Short mmCIF file of C-alpha atoms and ligand atoms in Angstrom, two decimals:
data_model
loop_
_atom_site.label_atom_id
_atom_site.label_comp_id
_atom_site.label_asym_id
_atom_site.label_seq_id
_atom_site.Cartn_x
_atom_site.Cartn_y
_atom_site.Cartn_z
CA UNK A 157 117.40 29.62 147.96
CA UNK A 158 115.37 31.60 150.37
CA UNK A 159 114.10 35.13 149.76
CA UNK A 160 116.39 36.10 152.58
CA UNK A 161 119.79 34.74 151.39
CA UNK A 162 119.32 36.61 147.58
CA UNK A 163 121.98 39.40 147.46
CA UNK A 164 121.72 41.26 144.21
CA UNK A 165 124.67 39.36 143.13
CA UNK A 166 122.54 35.87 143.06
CA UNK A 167 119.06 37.20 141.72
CA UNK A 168 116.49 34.09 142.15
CA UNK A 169 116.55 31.35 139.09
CA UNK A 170 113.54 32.71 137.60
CA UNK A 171 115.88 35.88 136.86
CA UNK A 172 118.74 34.07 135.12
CA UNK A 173 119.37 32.99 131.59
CA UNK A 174 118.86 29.31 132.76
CA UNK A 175 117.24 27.56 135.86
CA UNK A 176 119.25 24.93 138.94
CA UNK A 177 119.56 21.77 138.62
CA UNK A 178 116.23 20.79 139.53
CA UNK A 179 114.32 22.81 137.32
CA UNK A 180 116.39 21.88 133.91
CA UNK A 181 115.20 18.19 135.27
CA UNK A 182 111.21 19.18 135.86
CA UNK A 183 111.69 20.87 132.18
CA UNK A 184 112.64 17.49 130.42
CA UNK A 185 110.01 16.05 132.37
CA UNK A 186 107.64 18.81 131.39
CA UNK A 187 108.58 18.33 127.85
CA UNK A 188 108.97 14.19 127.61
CA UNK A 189 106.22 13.41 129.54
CA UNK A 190 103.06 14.83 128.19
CA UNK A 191 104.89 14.16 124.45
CA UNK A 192 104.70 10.45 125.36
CA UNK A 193 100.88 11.02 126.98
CA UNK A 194 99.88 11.41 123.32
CA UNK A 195 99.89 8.63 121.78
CA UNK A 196 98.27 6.34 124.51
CA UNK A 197 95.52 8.96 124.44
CA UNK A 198 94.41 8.72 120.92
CA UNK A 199 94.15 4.97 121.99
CA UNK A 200 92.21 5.47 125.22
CA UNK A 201 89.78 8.16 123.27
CA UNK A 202 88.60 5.10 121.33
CA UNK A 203 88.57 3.46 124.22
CA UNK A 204 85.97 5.70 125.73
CA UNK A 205 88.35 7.11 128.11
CA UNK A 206 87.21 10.41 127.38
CA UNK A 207 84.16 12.57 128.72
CA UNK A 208 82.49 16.36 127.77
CA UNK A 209 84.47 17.10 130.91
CA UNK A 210 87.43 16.50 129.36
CA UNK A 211 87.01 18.30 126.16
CA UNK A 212 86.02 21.30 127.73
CA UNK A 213 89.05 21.51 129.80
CA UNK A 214 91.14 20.89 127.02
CA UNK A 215 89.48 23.79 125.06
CA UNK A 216 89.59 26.00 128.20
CA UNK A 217 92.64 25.34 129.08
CA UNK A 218 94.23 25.24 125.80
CA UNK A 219 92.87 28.85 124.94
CA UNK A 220 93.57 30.49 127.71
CA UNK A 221 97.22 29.24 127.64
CA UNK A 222 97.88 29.72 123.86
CA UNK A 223 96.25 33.45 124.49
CA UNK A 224 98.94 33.84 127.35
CA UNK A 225 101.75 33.08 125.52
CA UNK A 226 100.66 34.48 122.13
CA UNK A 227 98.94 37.73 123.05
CA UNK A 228 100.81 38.17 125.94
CA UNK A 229 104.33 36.89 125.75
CA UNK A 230 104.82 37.40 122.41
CA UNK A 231 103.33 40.07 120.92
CA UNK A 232 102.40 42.36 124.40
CA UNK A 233 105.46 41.81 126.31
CA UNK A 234 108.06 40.81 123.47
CA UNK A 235 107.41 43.36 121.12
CA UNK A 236 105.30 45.88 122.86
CA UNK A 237 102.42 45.66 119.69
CA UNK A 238 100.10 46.99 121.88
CA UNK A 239 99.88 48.31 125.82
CA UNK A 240 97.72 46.44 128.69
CA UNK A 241 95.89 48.47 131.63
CA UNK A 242 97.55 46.35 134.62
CA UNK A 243 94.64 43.97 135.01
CA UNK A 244 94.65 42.46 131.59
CA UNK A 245 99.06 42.87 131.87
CA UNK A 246 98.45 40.52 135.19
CA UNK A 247 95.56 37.76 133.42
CA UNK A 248 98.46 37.39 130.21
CA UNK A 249 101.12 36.88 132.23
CA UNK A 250 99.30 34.49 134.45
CA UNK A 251 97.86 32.48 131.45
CA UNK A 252 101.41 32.55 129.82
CA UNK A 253 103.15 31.18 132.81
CA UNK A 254 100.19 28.35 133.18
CA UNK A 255 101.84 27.09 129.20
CA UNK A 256 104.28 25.96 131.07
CA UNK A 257 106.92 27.54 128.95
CA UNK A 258 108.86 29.51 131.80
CA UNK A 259 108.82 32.42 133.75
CA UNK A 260 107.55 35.41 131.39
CA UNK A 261 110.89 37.02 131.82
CA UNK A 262 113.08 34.38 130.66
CA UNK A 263 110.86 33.75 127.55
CA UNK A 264 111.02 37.16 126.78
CA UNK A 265 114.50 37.29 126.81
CA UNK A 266 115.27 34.89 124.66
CA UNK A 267 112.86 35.37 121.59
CA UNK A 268 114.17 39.02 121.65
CA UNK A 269 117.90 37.33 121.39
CA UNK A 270 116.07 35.18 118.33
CA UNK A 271 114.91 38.27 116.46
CA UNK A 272 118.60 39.64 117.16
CA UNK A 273 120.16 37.15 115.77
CA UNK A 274 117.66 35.44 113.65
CA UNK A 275 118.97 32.15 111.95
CA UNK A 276 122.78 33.64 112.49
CA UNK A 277 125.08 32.95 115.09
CA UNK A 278 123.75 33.79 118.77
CA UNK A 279 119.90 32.80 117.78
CA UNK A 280 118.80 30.33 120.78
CA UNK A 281 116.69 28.05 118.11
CA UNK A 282 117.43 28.43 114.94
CA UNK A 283 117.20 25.24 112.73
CA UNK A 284 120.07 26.42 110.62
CA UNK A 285 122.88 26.34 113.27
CA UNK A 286 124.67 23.01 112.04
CA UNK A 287 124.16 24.15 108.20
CA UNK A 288 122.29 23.45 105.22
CA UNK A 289 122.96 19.81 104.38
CA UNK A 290 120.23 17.24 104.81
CA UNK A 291 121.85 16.20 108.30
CA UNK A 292 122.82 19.45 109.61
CA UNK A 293 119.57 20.57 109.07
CA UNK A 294 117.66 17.63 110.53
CA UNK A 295 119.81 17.93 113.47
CA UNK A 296 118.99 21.67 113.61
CA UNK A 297 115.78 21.33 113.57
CA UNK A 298 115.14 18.74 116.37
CA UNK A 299 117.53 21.45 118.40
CA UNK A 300 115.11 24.37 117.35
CA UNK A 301 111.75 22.25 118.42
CA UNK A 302 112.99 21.42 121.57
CA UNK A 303 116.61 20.73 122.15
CA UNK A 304 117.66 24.67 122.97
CA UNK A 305 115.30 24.28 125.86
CA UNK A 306 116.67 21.18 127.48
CA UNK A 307 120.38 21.67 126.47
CA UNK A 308 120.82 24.67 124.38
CA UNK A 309 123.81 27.38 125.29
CA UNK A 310 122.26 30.51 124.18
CA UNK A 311 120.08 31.31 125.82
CA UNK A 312 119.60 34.84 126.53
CA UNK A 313 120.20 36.65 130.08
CA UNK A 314 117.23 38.39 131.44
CA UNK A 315 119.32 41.50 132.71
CA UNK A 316 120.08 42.16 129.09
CA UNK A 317 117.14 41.53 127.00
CA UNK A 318 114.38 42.36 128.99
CA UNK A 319 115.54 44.95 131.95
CA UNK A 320 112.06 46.49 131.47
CA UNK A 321 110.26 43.37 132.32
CA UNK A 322 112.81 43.44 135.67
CA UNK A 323 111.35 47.03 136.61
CA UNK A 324 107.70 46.10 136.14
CA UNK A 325 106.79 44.80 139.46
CA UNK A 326 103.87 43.04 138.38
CA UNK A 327 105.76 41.17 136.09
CA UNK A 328 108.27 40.13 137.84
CA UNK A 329 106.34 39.16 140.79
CA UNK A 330 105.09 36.55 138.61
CA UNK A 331 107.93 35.53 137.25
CA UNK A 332 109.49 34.91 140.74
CA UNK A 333 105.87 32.42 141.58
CA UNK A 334 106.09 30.84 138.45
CA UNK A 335 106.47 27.62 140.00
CA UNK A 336 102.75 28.03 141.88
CA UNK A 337 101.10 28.61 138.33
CA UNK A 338 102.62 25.66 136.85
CA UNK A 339 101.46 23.96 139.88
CA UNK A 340 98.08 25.12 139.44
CA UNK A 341 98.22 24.68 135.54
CA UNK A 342 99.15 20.99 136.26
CA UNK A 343 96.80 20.13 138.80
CA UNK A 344 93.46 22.57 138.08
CA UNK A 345 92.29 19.94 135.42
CA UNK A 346 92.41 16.88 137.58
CA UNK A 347 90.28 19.20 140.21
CA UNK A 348 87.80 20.40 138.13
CA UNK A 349 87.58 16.92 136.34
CA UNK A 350 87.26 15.65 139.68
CA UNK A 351 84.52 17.96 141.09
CA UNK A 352 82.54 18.01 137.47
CA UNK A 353 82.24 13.91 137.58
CA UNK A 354 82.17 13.77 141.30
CA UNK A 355 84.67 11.07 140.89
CA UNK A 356 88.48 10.04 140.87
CA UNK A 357 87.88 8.46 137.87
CA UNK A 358 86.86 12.18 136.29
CA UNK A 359 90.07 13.46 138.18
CA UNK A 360 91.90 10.94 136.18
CA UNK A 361 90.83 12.19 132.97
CA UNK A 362 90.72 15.43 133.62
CA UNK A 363 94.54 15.18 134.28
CA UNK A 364 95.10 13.28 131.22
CA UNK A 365 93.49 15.55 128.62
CA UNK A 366 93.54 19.10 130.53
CA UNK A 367 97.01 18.49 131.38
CA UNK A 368 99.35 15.71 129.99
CA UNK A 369 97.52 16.10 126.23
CA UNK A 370 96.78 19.99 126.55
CA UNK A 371 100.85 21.04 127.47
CA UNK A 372 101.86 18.52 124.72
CA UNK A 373 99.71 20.03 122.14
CA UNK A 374 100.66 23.56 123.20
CA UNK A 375 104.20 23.14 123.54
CA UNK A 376 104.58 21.28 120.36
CA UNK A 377 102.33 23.97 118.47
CA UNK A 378 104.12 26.72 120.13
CA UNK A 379 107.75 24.73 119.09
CA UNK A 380 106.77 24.42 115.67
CA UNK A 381 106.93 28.38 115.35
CA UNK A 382 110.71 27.79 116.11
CA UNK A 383 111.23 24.29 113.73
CA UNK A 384 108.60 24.18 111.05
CA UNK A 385 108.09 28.27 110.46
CA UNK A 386 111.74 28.62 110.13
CA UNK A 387 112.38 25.75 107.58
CA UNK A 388 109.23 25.87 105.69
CA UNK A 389 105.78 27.96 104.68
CA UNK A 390 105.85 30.72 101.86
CA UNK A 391 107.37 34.33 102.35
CA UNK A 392 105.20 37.30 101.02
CA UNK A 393 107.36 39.77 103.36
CA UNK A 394 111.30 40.65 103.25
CA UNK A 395 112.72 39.17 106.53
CA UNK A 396 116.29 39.63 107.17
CA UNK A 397 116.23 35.31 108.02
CA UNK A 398 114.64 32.09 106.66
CA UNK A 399 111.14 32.89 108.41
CA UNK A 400 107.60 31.36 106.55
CA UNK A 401 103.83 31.63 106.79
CA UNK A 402 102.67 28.11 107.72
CA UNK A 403 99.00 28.49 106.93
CA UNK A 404 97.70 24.95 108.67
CA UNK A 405 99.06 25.79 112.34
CA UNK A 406 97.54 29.31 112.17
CA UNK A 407 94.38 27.45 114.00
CA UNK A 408 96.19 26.28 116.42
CA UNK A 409 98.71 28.57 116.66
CA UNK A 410 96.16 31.31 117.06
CA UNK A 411 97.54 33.52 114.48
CA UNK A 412 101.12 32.46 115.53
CA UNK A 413 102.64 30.73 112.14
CA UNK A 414 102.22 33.48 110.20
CA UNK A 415 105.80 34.39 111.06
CA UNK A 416 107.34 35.65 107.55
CA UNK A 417 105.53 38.91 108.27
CA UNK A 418 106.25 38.88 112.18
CA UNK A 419 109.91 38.59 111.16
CA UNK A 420 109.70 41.46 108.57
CA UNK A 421 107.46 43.54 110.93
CA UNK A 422 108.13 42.65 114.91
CA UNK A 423 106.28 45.59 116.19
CA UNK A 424 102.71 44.87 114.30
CA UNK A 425 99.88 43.43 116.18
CA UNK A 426 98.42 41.56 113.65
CA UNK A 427 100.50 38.55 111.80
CA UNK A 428 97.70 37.45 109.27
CA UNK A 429 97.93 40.35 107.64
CA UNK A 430 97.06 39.07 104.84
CA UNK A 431 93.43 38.17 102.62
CA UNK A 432 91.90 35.04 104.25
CA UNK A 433 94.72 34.68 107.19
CA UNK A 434 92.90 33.87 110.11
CA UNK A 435 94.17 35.26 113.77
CA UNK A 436 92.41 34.58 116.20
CA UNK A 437 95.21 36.50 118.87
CA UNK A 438 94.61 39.56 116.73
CA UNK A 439 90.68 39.51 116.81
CA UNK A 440 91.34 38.92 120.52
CA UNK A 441 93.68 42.09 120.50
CA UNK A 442 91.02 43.84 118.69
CA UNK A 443 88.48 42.75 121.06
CA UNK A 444 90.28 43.95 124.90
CA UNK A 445 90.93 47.31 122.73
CA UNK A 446 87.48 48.03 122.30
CA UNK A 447 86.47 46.75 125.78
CA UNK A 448 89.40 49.73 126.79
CA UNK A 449 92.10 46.91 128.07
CA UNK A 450 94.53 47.34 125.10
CA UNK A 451 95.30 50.73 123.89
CA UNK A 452 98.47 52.02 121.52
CA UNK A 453 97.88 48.76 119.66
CA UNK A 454 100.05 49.12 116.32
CA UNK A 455 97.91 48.00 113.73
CA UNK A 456 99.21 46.91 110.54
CA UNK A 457 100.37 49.74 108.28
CA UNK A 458 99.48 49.15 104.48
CA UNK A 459 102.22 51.37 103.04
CA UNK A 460 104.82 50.06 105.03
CA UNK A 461 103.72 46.61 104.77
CA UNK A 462 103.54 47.21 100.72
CA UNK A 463 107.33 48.24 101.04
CA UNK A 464 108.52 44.89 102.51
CA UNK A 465 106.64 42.41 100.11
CA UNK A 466 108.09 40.38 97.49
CA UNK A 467 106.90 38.67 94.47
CA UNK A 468 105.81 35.72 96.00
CA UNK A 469 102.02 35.90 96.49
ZN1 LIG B 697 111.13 33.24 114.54
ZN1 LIG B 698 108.54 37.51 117.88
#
């Protein structure tokens, strides 16, 4: 649909709860593909088929992505934990979108209909949906991972959940070229792999580990949150649903699996709140407020954090 034919009644996909036809098929393509790029590429690393150009657009890429949707998505535009001057707002939502994880919009939208309804009826993902038996949960939690994305019915409608993401313009003039980012997001790698070896052979590569491994890793890390942190991990903090800390993907996860105390405190900028919790999207927080990017961050509040903990150490 054109810019020109939109009426306010038929806002542009990027808007609405769920994408066209098209774009539901890219998103199982997104998804499948890279997933299945994974296992060949363990092979083909011992193969050799890997170079320093590689690795460091992997890194690169991977950081700047998990960053996005982490410091961004989540915790700046989610839960407002801390305010952005506009050019650090613009760089997070750019490195979000590059995840490949949707329009910022849209994923805000529906992780504020998961806190809503966390593990109860009308959460997008929740591994709980089908009940507590052995099956029901098994089935829920392939559906939380992944399966809400590619077929799931709740999924939250923009207008609702995140009308102040519609007003910001900035916002959602990204949101509307989200399909250039993931463009670029798919395709930078194999350039700068290309341009770094001086070869098609680097391009190759580069595509391979800066894009088919890197969205794998990232969207499985950042789908874990949903599966994994909601069926397993301990829970120090009172949260109103089944929410745990999942200490080995808070690497990874830059500070993302600690989600017991994200559940019990949304607002807080820092999940690791705890001794020895490592967050790296908190240090970064901590990092563009001194630089004067960030301001109004809500740092964690001892007394308040002392009221929602339970015995469980
Ligand atoms: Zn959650
Ligand atoms: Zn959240």
């Amino acid at each position: 649909m054109t810019s020109a034919a939109r009426t306010d009644a038929s806002p542009p996909e990027e808007f609405q709860a769920v994408g066209g036809t098209l774009e539901r098929a890219l998103i199982w393509v997104f998804i499948v593909v890279p997933t299945l790029a994974l296992l060949p590429g363990i092979f083909f690393a011992w193969g050799g088929w890997i170079g320093w150009s590689d690795v460091v657009v992997l890194i690169v890429f991977y950081l700047i992505t998990t960053t996005g949707i982490g410091a961004g998505y989540h915790r700046c535009f989610t839960h407002g934990s801390f305010k952005c001057r506009r050019g650090l707002k613009i760089a997070l939502a750019i490195a979000g979108s590059m995840a490949l994880e949707g329009p910022v919009i849209r994923w805000v939208a529906d992780h504020r209909k998961h806190h809503k309804f966390s593990d109860r009826e009308g959460d997008p993902h929740s591994p709980w949906r089908y009940g507590t038996s052995a099956w029901a949960v098994t089935k829920g939690f392939v559906f939380a991972h992944a399966g809400w994305v590619l077929w799931g019915k709740d999924r939250a409608d923009p207008k609702h959940y995140a009308p102040d993401l519609l007003n910001d313009r900035d916002l959602a003039a990204i949101s509307r070229h989200f399909r250039v980012l993931a463009v670029i997001s798919l395709l930078a790698p194999a350039i700068i792999g290309g341009l770094w070896d001086r070869s098609w052979h680097g391009a190759a590569t580069g595509f391979f580990w800066g894009t088919l491994v890197r969205v794998a890793l990232m969207h499985h890390v950042t789908f874990s949150i949903n599966s994994i942190c909601h069926v397993s991990g301990k829970k120090p903090f009172t949260a109103r649903d089944r929410s745990g800390n999942v200490w080995w993907l808070a690497i990874l996860s830059q500070g993302e699996s600690w989600h017991n105390l994200h559940h019990a405190d949304p607002t807080c900028a820092r999940h690791g709140v705890l001794k020895g919790q490592i967050d790296i999207n908190a240090w970064l927080i901590k990092q563009f407020e001194r630089f004067g990017w960030a301001y109004d961050v809500r740092w964690p509040d001892p007394e308040r954090l002392e009221k929602k903990r339970t015995a469980v150490t």
